[in-house]
Each structure stands twice: as C-alpha cells, then as structure tokens.
Coordinates of C-alpha atoms and ligand atoms in Angstrom, one line a residue:
X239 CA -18.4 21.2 -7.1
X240 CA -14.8 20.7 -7.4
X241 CA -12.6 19.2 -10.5
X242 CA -11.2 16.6 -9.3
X243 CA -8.4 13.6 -11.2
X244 CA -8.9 10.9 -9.9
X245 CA -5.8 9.1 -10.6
X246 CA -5.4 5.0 -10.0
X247 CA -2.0 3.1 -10.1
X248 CA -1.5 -0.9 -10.4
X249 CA -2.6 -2.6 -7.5
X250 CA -5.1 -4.8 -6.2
X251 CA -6.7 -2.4 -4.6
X252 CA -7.6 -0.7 -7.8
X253 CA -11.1 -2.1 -7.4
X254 CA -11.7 -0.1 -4.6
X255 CA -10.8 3.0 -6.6
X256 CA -14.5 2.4 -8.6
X257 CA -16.3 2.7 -5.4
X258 CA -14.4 6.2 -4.4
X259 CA -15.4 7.3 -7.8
X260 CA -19.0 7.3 -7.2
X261 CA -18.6 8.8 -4.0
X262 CA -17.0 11.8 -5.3
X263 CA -19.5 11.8 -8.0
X264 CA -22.7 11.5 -5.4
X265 CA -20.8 14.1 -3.4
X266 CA -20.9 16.4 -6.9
X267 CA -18.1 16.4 -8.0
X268 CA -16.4 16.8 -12.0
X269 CA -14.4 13.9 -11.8
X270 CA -11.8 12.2 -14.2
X271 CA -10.0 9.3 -13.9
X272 CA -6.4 8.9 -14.9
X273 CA -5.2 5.2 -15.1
X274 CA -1.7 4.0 -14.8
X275 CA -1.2 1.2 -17.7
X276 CA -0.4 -1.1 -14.7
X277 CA -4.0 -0.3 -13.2
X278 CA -5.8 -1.2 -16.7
X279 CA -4.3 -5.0 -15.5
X280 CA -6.5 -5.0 -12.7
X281 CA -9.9 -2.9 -13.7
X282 CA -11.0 -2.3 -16.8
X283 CA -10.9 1.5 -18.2
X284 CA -14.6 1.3 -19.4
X285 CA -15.9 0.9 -15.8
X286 CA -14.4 4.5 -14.8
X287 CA -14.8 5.9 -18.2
X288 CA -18.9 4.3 -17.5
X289 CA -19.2 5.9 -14.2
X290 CA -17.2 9.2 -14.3
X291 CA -17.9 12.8 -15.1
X292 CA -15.2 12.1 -18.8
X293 CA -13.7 9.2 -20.5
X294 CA -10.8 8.0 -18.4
X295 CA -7.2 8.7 -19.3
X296 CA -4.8 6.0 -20.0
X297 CA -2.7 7.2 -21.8
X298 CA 0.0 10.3 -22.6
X299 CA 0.0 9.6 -26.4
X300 CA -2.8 8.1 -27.7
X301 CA -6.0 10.4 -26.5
X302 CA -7.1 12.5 -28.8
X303 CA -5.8 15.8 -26.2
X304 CA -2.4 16.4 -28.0
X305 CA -1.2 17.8 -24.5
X306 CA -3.9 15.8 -21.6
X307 CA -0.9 16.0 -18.7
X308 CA -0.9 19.8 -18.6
X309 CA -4.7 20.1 -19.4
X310 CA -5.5 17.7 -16.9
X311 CA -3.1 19.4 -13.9
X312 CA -3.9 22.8 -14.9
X313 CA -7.3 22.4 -14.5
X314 CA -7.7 20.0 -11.5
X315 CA -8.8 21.8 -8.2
X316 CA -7.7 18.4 -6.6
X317 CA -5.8 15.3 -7.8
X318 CA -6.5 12.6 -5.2
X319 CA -4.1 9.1 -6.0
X320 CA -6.0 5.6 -4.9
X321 CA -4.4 2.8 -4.7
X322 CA -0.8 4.7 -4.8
X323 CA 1.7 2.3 -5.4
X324 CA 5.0 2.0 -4.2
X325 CA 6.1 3.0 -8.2
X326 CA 4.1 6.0 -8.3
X327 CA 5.0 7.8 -4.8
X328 CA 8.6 6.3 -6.3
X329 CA 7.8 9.2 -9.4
X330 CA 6.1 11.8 -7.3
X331 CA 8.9 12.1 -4.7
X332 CA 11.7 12.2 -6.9
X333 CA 10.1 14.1 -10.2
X334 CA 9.8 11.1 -12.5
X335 CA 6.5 12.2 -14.9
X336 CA 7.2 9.3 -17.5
X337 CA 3.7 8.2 -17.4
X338 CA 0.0 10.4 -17.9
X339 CA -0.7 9.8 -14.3
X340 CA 2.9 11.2 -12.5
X341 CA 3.4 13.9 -15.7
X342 CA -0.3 15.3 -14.8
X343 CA 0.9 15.5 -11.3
X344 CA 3.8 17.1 -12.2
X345 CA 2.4 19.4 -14.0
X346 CA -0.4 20.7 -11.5
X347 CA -0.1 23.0 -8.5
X348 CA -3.4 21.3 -7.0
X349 CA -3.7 19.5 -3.7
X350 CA -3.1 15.6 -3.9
X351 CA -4.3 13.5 -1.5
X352 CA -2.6 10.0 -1.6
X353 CA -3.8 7.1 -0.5
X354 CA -1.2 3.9 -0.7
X355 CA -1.6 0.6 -0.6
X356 CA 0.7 -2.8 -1.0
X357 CA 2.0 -5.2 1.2
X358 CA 3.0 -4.5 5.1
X359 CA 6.6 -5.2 3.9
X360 CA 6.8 -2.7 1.0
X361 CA 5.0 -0.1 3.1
X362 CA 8.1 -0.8 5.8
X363 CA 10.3 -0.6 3.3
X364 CA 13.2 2.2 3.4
X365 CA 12.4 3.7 0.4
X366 CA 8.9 3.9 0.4
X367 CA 9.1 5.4 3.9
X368 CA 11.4 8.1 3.2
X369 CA 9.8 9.1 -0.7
X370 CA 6.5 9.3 1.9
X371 CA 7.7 11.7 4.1
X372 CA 9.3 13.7 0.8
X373 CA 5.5 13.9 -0.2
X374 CA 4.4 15.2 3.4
X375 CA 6.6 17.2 4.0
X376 CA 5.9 18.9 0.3
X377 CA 2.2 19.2 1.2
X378 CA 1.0 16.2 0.2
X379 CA -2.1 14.8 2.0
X380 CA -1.2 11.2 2.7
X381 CA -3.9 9.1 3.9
X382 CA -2.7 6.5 6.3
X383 CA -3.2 2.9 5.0
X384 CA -5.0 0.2 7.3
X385 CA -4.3 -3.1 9.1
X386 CA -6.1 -5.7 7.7
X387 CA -6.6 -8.2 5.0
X388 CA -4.1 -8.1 2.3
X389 CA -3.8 -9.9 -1.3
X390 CA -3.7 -13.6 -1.2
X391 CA -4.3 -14.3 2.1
X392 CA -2.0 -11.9 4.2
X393 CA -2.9 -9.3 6.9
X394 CA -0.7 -6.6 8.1
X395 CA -0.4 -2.9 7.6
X396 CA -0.5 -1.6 4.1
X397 CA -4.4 -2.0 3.0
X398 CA -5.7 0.9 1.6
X399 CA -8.1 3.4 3.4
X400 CA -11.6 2.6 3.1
X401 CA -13.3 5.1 0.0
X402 CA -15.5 6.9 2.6
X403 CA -12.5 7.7 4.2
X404 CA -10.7 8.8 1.5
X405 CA -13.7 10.7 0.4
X406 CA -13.6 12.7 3.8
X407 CA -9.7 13.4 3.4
X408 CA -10.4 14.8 -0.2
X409 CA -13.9 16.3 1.3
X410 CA -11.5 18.6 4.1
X411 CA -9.0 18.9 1.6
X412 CA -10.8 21.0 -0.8
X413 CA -12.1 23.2 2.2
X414 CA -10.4 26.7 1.8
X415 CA -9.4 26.9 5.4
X416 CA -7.1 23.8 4.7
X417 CA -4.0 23.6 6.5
X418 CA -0.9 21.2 7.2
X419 CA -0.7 20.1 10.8
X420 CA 1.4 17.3 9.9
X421 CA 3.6 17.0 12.9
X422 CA 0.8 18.3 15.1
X423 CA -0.4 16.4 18.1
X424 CA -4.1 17.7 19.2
X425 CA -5.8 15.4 22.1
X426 CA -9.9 15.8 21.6
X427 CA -12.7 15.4 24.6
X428 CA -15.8 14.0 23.4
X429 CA -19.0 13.0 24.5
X430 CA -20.9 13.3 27.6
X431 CA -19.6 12.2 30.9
X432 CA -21.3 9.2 33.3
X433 CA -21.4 9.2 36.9
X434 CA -22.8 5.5 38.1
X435 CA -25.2 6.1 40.5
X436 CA -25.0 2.3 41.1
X437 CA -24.0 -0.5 38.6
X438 CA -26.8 0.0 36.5
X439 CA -27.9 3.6 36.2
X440 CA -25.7 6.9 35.8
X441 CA -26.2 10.7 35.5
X442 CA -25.5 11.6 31.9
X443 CA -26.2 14.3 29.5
X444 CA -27.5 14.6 25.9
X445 CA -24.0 14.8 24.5
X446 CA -24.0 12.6 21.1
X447 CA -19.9 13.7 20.6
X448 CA -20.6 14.8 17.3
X449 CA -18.9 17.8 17.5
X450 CA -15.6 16.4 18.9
X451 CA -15.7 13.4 16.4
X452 CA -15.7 16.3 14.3
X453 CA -12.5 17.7 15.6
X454 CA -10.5 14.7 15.2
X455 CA -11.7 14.3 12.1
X456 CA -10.8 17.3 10.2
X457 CA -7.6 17.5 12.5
X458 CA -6.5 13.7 11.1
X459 CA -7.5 14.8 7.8
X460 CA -5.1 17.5 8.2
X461 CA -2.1 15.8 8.7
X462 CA -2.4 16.0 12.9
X463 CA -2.0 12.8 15.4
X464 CA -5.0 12.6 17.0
X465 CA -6.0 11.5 20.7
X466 CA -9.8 11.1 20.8
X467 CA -11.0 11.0 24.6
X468 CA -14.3 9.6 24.2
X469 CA -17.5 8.0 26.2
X470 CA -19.0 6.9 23.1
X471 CA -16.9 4.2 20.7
X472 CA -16.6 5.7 16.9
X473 CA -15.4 3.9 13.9
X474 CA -11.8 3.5 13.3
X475 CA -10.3 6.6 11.5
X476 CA -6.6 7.2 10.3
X477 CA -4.5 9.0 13.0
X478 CA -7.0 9.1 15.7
X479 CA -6.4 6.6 18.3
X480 CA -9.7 6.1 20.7
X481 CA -9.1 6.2 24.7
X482 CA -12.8 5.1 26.1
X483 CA -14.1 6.5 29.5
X484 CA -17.2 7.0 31.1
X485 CA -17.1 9.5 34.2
X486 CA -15.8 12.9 34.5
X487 CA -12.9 11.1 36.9
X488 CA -11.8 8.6 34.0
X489 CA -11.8 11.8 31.4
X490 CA -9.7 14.0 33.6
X491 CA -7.2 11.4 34.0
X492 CA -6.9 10.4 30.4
X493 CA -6.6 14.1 29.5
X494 CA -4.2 15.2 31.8
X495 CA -2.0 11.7 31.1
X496 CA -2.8 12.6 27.0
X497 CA -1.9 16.2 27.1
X498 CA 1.4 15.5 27.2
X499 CA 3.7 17.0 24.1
X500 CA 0.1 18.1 22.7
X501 CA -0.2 21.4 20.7
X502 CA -3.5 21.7 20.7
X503 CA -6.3 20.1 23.5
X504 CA -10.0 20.4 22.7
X505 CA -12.2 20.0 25.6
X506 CA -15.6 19.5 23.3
X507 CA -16.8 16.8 25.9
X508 CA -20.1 17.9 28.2
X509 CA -18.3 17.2 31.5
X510 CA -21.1 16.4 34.4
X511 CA -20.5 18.9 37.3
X512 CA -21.5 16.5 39.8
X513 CA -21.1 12.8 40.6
X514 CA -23.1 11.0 42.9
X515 CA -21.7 11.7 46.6
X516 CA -22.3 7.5 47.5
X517 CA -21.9 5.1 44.8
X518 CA -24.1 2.1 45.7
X519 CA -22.2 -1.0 44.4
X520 CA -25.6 -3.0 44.6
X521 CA -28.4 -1.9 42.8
X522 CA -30.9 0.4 44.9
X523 CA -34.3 -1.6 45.1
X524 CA -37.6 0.6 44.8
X525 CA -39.6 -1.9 47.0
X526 CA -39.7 0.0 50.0
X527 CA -39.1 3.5 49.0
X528 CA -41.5 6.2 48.0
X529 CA -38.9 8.4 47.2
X530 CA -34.9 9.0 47.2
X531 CA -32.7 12.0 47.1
X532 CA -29.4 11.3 45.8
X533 CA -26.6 13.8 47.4
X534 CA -24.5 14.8 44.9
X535 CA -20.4 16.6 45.1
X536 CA -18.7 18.7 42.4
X537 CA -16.7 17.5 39.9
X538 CA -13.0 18.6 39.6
X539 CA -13.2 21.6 36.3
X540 CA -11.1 19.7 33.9
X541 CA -10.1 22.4 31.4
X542 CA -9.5 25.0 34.8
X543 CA -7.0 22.2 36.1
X544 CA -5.2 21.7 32.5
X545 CA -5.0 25.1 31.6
X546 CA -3.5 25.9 35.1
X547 CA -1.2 23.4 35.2
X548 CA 0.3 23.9 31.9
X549 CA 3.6 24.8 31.3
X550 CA 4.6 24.8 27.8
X551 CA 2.6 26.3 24.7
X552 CA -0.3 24.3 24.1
X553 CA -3.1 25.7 22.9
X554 CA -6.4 25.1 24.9
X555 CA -10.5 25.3 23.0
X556 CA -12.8 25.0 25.5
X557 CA -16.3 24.9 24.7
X558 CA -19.4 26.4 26.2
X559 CA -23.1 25.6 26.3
X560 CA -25.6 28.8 27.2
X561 CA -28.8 29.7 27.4
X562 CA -28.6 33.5 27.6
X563 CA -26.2 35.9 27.8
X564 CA -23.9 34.3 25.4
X565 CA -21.0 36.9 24.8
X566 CA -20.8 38.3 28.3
X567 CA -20.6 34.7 29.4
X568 CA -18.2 33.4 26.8
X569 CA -16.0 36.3 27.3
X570 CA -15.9 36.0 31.3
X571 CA -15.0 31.7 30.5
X572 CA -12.1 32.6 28.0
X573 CA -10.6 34.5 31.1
X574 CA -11.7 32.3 34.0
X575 CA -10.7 28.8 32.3
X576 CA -7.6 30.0 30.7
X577 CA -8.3 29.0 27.3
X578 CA -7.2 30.5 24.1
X579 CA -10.2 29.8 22.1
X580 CA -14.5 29.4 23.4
X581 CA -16.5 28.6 21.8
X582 CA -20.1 29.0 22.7
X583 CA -23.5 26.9 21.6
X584 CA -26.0 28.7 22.4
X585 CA -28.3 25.6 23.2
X586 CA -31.9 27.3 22.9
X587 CA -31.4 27.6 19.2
X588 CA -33.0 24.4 16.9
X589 CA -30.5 22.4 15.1
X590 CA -27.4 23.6 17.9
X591 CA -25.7 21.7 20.8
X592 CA -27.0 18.6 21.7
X593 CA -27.3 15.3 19.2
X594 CA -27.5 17.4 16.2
X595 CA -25.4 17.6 13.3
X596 CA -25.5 21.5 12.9
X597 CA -24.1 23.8 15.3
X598 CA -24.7 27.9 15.8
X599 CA -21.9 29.1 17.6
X600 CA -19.9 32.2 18.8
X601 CA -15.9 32.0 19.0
X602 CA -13.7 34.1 20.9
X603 CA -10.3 34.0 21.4
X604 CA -7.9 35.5 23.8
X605 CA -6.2 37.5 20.6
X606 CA -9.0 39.4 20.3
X607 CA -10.4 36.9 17.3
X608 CA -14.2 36.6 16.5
X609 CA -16.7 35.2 14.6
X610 CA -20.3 33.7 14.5
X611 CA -21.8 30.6 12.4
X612 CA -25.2 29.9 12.0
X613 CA -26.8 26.3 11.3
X614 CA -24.1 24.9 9.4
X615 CA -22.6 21.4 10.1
X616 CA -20.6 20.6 13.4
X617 CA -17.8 19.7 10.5
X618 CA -17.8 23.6 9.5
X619 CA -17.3 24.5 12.7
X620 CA -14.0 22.2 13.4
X621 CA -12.7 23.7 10.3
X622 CA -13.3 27.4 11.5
X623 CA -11.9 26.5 14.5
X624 CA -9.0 24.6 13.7
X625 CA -8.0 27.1 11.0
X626 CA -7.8 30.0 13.9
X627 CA -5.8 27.5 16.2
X628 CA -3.7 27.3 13.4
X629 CA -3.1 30.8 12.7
X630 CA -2.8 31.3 16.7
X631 CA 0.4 28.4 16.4
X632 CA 2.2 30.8 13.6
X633 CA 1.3 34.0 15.7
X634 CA 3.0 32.5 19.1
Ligands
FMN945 C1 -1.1 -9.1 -8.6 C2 -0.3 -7.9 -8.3 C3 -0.6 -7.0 -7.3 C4 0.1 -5.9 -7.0 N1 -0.3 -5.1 -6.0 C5 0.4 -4.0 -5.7 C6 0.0 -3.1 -4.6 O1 -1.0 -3.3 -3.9 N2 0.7 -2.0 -4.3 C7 1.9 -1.7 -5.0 O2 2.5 -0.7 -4.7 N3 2.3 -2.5 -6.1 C8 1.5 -3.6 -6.4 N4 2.0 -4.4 -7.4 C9 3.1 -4.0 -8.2 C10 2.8 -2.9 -9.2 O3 1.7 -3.4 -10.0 C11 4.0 -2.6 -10.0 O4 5.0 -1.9 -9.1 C12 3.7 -1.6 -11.2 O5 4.9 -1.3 -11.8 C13 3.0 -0.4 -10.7 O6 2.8 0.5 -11.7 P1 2.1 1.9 -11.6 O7 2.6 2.6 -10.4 O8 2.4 2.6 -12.8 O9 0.6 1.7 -11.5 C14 1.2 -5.6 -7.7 C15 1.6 -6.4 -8.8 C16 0.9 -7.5 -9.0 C17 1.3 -8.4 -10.2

C-alpha cells in the first residue's frame, strides 16, 4: 500500500479523475484527493471526499491542517496529477505553489505522474510543450494524452489517458526498480510466430505475448518509445506503436527495419524454427489422402542475425524456453546469440512460459549479472529486467 495525492485540476476531464480514484483504492492504496478550486466547478468535493481513503483537500487555508501543503508532500509516496491542466503544469514547471495542489507539489520529493488533458490546440501550444518537457526532463512521469473525442464536440489529440492506464503508470511508478528511460527507444518481439501451411491453417506455438506486452508496458511507463512487434493485436497504450505480423519472415523484417536508432531490442516473441518448405495457395483437401507429411526448412535465427549485424550500442535480451539443463543452456545462448541479457523460462514449471500470467525465470547477463524469480507476474519480470538493462546503459 502506497500513500498516494491524488491531485485534480479544472478540466472536463475531472470526471474521469473519480473513476482513477477507485482504482487506486481497489488496488490498496491510502489515497487523498487534492482539488484545484477550478476542479470543484466541474465535480463536486464530496464525491472524492465519499470515495477516498480522507476528506479531499480544497483548500490551503481553510482545513482544519494549519500547514496541509507540507503535510500532504511530506508524506505522499506518490502524487499522481489527473486531468493536469495547461495552468497547473504552467505552476509545476516554473515553481508557482499559489494554490494547495502546486504548493503540495512543491513541497514533496515524491514521484508525480501527470496526466494532461485540454484541447489539441493547447496541448500544441508553445508553452505547454516546453513547461512539459521542463517536467520530463525533472523526472516527472508524464502520461501521454490520447486522440479522441474532446469537449463539445471536437476530436484531436489532448484527451486524457484512460484511468486504467494511468493506474498502470502510477502502478510501475511506485515499483522500486523505477527508472527514467525518457529518450529511450526499445523495439519489443511479441507473440508467437505463424507459418501458413496453406490459406487456412499455420504452424504456431502456445505463445499468448504476455510477457512482451509486458515489456512495452513497463518500458512506456517509464518514459521509453516503444515499438511493439506483435502477431497478436493489444489495446492501444501510450508510446507503444503496434507493427502486426504473422510469420517468422514478416517478424525479421519488421525487426531488423525497427532496430534502427533502438537502445534496447527485446526478442520475447516464440519464433517458429521451421516454415512449411511448399506453401499451398489452395487449401489441401483430405478427400483422397490417408495421410500427409509436410516438409519443412529452417527459419532464419532472428536475434543471431541482429545481434551480428549490429553496429552501434544497442542492447540485445533474448529469451529462452528450456526444459532441462537451464543454466548450462542459458549460459551457452548468451554467447552463441550475442545477447547482453537471457533470460530463461524454464517451461516444465506450472504457472511459467506459455499463456500464463506468471513467469519463473533465470537471467544472465554478459556482465556477469544474475538472478532467479519464482512465480511472480510476467510484469515483475519486465521490471527486473529492464532495471538491469538500465544499469547495463550507465555501465557502457
Ligand atoms: C468548460 C471548461 C473546460 C475546461 N477544460 C480544460 C481542460 O480540459 N484542460 C485545461 O487545461 N483547461 C481547461 N479549462 C480551463 C481551466 O479550467 C482554467 O485554465 C483554470 O484556470 C484551471 O485551473 P487549475 O489549473 O487551478 O485547475 C476549461 C475551462 C472551462 C470553462
């Protein structure tokens, strides 16, 4: 359980805010809202004050706290702004705290997360842009507003993040390992590969994706650009842009296209190591046929041909599935693939690998790094790992 201000400026989206409130409260959290004067326009301080963990704040003078700005920002382990209006990231980047919600951020060392929302042509504007990147650059978590439906009628960019989102950027903010990858680009394989057999059947594998949607998650979260490389379609999520394939072919072409000016490339996808030698391009009839054998011809290794192709510094995770053996056979992949990081599911174990949400694996890196987690959730392990990419980028 973390303590957590949950601080709402004057816009329309203000509504919204309500429905991140009980989030963080299902999710366990202390949480207490701090209300603009502007926001009190829109929603009413008794709903939050109804729902939260406290009485929302409205007000630097008139609670009964003689001192609530310092009270509140000492004690928050996160402050997380949503809607954030154009005003307030106005205050926050350029140390304006004439209000409780900017003097409790001024007066906190917490994390905030920020979520803003207005119209597409305030979000372009200069200002707003530029007291934006003051925030990110300062640390500040900014979670990326939307296209979509707007106030009265318009669409464009500037509508707030959903609260599920938000929830999950405040969620991998409060995670110890946290760290800024603003700036980052990281390009993620998910999924497992199809190879058509003839346009209605394929050879696939039990790969859900989980564990790379994972990646991109906690990577956006972070601050990083993300390229997800997928053969499944996710939801839409701030800073990761989709690229949908199906065989191993399609993959290797979007990755080694995508790798370019990445930092980091995670190959989490379950790459088929053969395709069908003869695609039929009508479907194969059963009528006369007792039985069929389907020659089949290796696929190209698509981590072996980035990793030996690279030229720059990009950092390389490659991921393993074993059934015995596990260390001797991680160790010999982190050499033979190149890679800076495996990481190793050892499949045999319940709840690890395959269409699960929990993972057990065993990380090594070339740096002489390693560590083993058992059953916990496939969004533990992207934090582990990410974290120790992360250190590896200030070590090189
Ligand atoms: C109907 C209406 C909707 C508004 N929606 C937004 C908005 O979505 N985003 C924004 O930055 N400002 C919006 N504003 C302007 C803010 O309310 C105004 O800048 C106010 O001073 C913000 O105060 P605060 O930052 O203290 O909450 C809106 C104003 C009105 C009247």
């Amino acid at each position: 359980m973390a303590k957590i201000v949950l601080g709402v400026g004057g816009g329309i989206a203000a509504y919204k805010a309500v429905y991140l409130l009980r989030a963080l409260m299902g999710e366990g959290h202390f949480v207490t809202p701090v209300l603009t004067e502007s926001a009190t326009k829109f929603v009413g301080s008794v709903t939050f004050s109804a729902l939260a963990s406290e009485k929302a704040k409205v007000s630097l003078f008139e609670d009964s706290d003689a001192i609530p700005h310092t009270h509140l920002g000492r004690s928050a382990d996160l402050i997380c702004i949503a809607p954030a209006t154009a005003d307030i990231i106005f205050k926050l980047a350029n140390g304006v705290a004439d209000d409780i919600l900017s003097a409790t951020v001024m007066a906190s060392k917490a994390q905030v997360v920020l979520a803003p929302a207005m119209h597409e042509e305030m979000w372009d504007n200069f200002a707003v842009q530029k007291n934006i990147k003051a925030l990110s650059d300062a640390g500040y978590m900014i979670v990326p507003p939307a296209h979509g439906s707007l106030a009265a009628g318009d669409s464009g960019v500037g509508r707030m993040a959903e609260p599920e989102v938000i929830a999950t950027f405040v969620r991998f903010a409060l995670v110890e390992e946290s760290v800024n990858l603003a700036g980052k680009k990281i390009v993620v394989s998910a999924g497992g590969t199809r190879e058509a057999i003839d346009p209605v059947r394929f050879i696939g594998n039990r790969s859900s994706g989980k564990q790379g949607l994972a990646f991109a998650k906690v990577a956006a979260c972070w601050g990083a650009e993300v390229v997800l490389v997928t053969t499944n379609s996710v939801s839409e999520f701030p800073r990761v842009r989709q690229v949908l394939v199906s065989s191993a072919d399609e993959m290797s072409e979007a990755m080694h296209s995508e790798r370019a000016h990445a930092d980091l490339v995670v190959m989490a996808a379950a790459v088929s190591d053969f395709r069908v030698a003869s695609f039929s391009s009508s479907k194969i009839k059963r009528e006369v046929r007792t039985n069929m054998t389907l020659e089949l011809e290796a696929n190209l290794d698509i981590l072996t041909s980035l990793t030996s192709s690279e030229s720059g510094d990009c950092i390389y995770i490659g991921f393993a599935a074993e059934t015995d053996a596990l260390e001797e056979n991680l160790t010999k992949k982190l050499h033979s693939k190149g890679v800076d990081i495996i990481v190793g599911n050892d499949v045999t174990k319940p709840g690890a690998g395959f269409d699960t949400d929990t993972n057990s694996v065993t990380v090594l890196s070339k740096l002489g790094d390693r560590f083993s987690l058992e059953d916990v959730s496939k969004e533990a392990v992207a934090v582990k790992v990410l974290a120790l990419a992360h250190t590896m980028f200030e070590r090189s």
